Coordinates of C-alpha atoms in Angstrom, one line a residue:
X1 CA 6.1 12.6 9.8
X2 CA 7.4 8.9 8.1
X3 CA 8.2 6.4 11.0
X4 CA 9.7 3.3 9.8
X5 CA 8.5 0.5 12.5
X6 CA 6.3 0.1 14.8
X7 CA 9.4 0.5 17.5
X8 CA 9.2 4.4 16.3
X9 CA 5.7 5.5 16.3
X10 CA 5.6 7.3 19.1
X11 CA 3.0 6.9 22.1
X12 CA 0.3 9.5 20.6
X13 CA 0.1 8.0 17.2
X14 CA -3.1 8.2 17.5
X15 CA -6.1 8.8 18.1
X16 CA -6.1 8.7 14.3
X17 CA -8.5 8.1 11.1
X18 CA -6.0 5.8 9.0
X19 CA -5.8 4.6 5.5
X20 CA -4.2 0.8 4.7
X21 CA -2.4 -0.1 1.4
X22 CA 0.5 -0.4 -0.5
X23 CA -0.7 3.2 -2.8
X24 CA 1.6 2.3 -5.9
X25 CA 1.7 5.5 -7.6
X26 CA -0.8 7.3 -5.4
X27 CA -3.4 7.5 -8.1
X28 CA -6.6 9.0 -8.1
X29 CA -8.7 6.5 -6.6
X30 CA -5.6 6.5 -3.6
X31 CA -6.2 10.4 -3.5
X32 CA -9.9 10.3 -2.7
X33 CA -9.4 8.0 0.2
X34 CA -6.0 10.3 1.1
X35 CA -8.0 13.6 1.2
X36 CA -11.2 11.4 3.2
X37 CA -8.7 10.2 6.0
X38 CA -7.5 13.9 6.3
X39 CA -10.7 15.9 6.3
X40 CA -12.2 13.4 8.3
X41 CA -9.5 13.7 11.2
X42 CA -9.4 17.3 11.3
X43 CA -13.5 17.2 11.7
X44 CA -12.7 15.0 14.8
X45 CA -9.5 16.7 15.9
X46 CA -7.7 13.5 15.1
X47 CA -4.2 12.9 13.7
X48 CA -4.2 11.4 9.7
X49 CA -2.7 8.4 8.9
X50 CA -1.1 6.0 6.5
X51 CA -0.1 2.5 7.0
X52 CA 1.8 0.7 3.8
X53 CA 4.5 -1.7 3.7
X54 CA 7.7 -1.8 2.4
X55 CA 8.9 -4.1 0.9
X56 CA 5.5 -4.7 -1.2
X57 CA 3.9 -7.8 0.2
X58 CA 3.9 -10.0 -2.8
X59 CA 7.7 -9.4 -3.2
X60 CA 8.1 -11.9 0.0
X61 CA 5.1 -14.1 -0.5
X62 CA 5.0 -14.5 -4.3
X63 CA 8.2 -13.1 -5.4
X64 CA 7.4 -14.2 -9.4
X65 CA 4.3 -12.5 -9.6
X66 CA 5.3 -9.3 -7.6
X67 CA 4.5 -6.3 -9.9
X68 CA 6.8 -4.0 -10.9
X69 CA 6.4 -0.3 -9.1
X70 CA 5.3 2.7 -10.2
X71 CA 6.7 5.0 -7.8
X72 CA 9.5 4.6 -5.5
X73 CA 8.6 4.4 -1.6
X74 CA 10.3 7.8 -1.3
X75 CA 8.0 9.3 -3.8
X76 CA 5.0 7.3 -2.5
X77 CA 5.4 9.5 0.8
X78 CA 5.7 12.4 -0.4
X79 CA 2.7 12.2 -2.2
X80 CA 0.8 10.8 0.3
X81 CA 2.3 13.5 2.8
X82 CA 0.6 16.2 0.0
X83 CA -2.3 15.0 0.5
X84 CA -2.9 16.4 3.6
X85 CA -1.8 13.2 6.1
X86 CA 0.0 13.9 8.9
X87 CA 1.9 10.6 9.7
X88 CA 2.9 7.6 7.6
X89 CA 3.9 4.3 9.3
X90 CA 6.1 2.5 6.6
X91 CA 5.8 -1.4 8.5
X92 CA 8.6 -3.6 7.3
X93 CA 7.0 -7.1 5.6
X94 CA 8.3 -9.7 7.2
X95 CA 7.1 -13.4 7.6
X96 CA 5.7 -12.3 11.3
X97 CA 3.6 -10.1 10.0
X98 CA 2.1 -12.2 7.0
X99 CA 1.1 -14.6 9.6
X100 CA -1.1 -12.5 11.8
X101 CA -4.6 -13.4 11.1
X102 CA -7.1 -10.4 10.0
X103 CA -8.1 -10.0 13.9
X104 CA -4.5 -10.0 15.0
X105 CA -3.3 -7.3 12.4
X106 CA -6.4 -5.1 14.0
X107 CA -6.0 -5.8 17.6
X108 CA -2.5 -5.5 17.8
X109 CA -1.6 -3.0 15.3
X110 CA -4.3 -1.3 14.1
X111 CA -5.9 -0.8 17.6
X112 CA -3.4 -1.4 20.0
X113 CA -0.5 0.4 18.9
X114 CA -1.9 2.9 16.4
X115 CA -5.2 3.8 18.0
X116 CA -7.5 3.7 14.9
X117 CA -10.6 5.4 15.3
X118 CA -11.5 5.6 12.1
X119 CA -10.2 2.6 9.2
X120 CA -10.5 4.1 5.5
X121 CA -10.1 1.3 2.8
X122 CA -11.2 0.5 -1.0
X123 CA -13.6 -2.0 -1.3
X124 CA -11.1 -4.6 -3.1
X125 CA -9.3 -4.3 0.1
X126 CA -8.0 -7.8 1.8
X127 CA -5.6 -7.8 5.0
X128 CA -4.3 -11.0 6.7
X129 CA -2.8 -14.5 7.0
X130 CA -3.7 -15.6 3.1
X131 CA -5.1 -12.5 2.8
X132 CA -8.7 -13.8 4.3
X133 CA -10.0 -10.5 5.3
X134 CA -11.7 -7.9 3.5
X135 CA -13.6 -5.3 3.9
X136 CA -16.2 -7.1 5.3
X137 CA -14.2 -8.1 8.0
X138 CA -13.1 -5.4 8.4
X139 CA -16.1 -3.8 9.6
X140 CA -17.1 -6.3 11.5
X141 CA -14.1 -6.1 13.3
X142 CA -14.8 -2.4 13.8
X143 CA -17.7 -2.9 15.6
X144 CA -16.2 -5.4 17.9
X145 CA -12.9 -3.0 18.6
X146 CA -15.0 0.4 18.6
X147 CA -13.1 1.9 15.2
X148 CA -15.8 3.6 12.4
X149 CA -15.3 2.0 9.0
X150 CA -15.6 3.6 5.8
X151 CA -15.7 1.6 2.9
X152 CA -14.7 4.1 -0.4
X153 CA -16.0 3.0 -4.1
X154 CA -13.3 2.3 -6.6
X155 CA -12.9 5.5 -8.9
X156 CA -13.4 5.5 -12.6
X157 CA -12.6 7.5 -15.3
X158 CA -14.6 7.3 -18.7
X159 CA -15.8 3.8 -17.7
X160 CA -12.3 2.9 -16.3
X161 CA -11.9 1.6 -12.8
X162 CA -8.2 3.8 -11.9
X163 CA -6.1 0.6 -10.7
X164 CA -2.6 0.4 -10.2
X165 CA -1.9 -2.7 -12.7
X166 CA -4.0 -0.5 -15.6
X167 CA -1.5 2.4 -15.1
X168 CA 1.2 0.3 -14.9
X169 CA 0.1 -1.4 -18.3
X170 CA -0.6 2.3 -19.7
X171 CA 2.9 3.5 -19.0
X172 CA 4.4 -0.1 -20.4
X173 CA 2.6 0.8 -23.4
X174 CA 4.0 4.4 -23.8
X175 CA 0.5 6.0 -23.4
X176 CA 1.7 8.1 -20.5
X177 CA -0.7 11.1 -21.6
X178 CA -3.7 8.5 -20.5
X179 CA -1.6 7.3 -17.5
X180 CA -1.4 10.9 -16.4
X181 CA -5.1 11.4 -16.0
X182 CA -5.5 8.2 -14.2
X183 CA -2.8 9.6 -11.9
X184 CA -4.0 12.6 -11.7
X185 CA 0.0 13.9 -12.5
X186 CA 2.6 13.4 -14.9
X187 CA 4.4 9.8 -14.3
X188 CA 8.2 10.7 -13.3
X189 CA 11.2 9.0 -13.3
X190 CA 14.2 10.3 -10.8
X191 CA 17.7 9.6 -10.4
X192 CA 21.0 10.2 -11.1
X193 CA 22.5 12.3 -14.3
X194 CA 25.3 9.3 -15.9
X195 CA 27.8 9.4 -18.7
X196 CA 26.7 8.2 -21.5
X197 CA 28.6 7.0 -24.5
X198 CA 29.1 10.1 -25.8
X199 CA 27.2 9.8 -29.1
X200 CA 25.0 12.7 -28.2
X201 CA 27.4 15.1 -28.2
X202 CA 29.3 13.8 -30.8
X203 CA 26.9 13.0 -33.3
X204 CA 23.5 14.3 -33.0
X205 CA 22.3 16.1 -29.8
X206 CA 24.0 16.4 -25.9
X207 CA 21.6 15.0 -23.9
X208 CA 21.1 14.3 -20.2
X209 CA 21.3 10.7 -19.3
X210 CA 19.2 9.3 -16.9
X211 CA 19.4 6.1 -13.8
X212 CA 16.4 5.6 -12.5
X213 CA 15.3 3.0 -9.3
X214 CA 12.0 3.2 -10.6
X215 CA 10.7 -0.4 -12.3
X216 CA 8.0 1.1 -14.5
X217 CA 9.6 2.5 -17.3
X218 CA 7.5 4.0 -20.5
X219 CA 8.1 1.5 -23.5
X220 CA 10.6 2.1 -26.0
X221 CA 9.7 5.9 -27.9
X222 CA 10.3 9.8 -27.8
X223 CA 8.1 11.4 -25.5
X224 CA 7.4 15.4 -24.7
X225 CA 9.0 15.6 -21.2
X226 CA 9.4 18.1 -18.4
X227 CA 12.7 17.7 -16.4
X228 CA 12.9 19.4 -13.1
X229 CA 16.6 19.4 -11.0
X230 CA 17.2 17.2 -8.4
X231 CA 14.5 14.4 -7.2
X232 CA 10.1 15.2 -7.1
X233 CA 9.7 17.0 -3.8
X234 CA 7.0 17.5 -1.6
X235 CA 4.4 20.5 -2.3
X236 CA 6.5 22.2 0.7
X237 CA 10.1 21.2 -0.7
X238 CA 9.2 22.5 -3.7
X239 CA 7.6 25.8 -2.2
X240 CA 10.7 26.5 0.0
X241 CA 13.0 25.7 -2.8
X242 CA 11.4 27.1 -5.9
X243 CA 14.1 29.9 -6.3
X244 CA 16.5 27.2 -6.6
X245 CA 15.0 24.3 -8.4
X246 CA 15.5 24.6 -12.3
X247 CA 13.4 23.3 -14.9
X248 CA 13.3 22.7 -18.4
X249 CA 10.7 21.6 -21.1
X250 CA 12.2 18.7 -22.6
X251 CA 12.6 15.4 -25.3
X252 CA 13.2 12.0 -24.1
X253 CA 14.0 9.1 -25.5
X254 CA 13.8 5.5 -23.9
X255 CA 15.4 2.9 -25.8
X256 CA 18.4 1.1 -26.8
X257 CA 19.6 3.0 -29.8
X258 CA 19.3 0.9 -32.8
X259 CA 20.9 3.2 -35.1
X260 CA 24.3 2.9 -33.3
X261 CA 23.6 -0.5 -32.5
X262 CA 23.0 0.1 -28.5
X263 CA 22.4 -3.0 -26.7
X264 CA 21.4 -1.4 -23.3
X265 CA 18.5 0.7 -22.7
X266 CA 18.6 3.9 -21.9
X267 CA 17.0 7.2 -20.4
X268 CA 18.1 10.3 -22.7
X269 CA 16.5 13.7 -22.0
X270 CA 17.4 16.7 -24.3
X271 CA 16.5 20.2 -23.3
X272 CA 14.9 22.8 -25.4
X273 CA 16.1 25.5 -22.7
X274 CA 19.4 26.8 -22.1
X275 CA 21.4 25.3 -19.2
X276 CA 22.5 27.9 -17.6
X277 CA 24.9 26.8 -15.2
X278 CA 26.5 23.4 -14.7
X279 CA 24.8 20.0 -15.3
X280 CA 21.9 19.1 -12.9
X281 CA 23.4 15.8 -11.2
X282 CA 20.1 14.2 -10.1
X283 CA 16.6 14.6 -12.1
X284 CA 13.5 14.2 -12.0
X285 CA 11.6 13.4 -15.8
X286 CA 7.7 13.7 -16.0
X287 CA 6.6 11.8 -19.4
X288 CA 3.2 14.4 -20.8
X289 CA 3.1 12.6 -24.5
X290 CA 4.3 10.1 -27.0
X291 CA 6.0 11.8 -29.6
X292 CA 6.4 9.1 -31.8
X293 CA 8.5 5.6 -31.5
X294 CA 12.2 4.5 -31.3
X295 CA 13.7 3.2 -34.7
X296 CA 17.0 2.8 -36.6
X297 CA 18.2 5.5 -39.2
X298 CA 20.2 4.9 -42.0
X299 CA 22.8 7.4 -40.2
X300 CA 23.4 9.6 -37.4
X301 CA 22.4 12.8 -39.9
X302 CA 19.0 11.2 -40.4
X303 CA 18.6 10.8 -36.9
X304 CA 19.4 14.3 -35.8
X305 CA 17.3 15.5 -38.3
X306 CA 14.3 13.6 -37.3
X307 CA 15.4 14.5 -33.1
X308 CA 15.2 18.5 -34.3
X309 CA 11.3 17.8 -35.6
X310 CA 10.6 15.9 -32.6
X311 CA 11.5 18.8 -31.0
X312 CA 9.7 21.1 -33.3
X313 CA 6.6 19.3 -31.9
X314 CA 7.7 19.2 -28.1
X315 CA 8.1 22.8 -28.1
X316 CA 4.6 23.4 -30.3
X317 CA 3.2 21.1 -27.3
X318 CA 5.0 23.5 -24.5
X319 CA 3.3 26.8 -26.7
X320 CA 0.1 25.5 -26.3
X321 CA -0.2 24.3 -23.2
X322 CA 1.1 27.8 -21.8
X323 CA -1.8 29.5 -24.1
X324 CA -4.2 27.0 -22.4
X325 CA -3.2 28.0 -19.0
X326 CA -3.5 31.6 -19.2

């Protein structure tokens, strides 16, 4: 269940073990604290819980250094909802609530209207008016307003601490196959299928073309894709619609064209699968490996010969990762 203010939770929101945090991209340190909150509420017969903020919180307070998101607030919930949490309180940003100091946000919120029995947070985890609590305060504030606090480690992964800034600075890079591990999933982009100028079809290869509302794009390059119809669903969706949902091992390319001298980028997914049927109108593109990067041909028959080896490796990639599987 996703409530959108505090004027909709509902009167049994709790009792409730509860997690805090905007969880850009719900990575795989987000998931350990996810799966924590859920296991520990069902061992007390509590609900789970979320709290995260839309829209992020340095988007109203520091607007120039706000970073650009990994995952939509749409997919963020789904996510988080796969994890096993029962209830996710989306709490709109506003000025009011930047101002509450770190005991206000627990009394009045956290306590008071959620009935948190159990707080759940990373240790670089600050809450508050300037952001003057931490975790720290946060468990002393737990002893003085009878909520357990567990303070999680960050996670690493071969000597990495998982943050969402180093993913974000992965997938800017176009090394979305290290990105995926630190995500524990493929990074996807979702949207709406758009004309495009044509070329594709014309010239070298039809192609599906892509518009995103996610900000983190992968930098400029061919990259083996999976595209799936319509938007990333939850684990249920997808369950209850898995007869319907097509999907297709794919080629993408993210860039501006330079051989036809584009001056726009774009989002250009050819499949290596029939069709069958119309054209999907919304997608959803999960980016498995850099094939190699963007750059201008001396003509369009140089470039569609260069797109039919790039697929010759995408579909060598697809051949071996079904071997691996079975």
């Amino acid at each position: 269940m996703i409530y959108r203010s505090l004027a909709e939770t509902p009167r049994d929101f709790g009792p409730c073990a509860i997690t805090i945090g905007n969880f850009d991209g719900v990575h795989a340190g987000h998931r350990k604290i996810l799966r924590r909150v859920a296991a520990l509420a069902r061992e007390e017969g509590w609900k789970s819980a979320v709290l995260t903020f839309d829209p992020h919180p340095a988007k109203l307070l520091a607007p120039a250094n706000a970073p650009r998101l990994i995952s939509t607030l749409d997919q963020r919930a789904r996510m988080m909802l796969d994890q096993g949490i029962d209830q996710i309180l989306i709490l709109p940003f506003t000025l009011d609530v930047a101002a509450l100091t770190p005991e206000e946000f627990v009394r009045e919120i956290l306590v008071d209207k959620l009935g948190a029995r159990a707080v759940l947070v990373g240790s670089n985890f600050h809450f508050g008016k300037r952001a003057a609590g931490d975790a720290g305060t946060l468990e002393q504030l737990g002893e003085r307003y009878s909520f357990e606090t567990d303070i999680l480690a960050p996670v690493v992964w071969r000597k990495r601490v998982i943050s969402s800034s180093e993913i974000r600075r992965l997938i800017e890079a176009g090394n979305v196959s290290t990105a995926c591990r630190m995500l524990s999933r493929p990074h996807a982009l979702d949207g709406a299928v758009v004309s495009g100028a044509g070329i594709g079809s014309k010239q070298t290869v039809p192609t599906l073309n892509l518009d995103t509302k996610v900000e983190v794009v992968p930098g400029n390059g061919v990259y083996v894709t999976r595209t799936r119809e319509g938007v990333t669903q939850s684990k249920a969706q997808s369950k209850a619609q898995s007869k319907a949902q097509r999907e297709w091992p794919s080629i993408t390319n993210v860039g501006c064209r330079p051989t036809f001298g584009g001056q726009h980028r774009t989002i250009e997914t050819y499949l290596l699968s029939a069709l069958d049927g119309a054209a999907p109108q919304e997608i959803s593109v999960e980016f498995l490996r850099r094939v190699r990067d963007e750059r201008k041909f001396e003509s369009p028959e140089a470039l569609k010969a260069q797109i039919l080896r790039d697929v010759g490796r995408a579909q060598t990639y697809f051949r071996r990762l079904a071997a691996a599987a079975r």
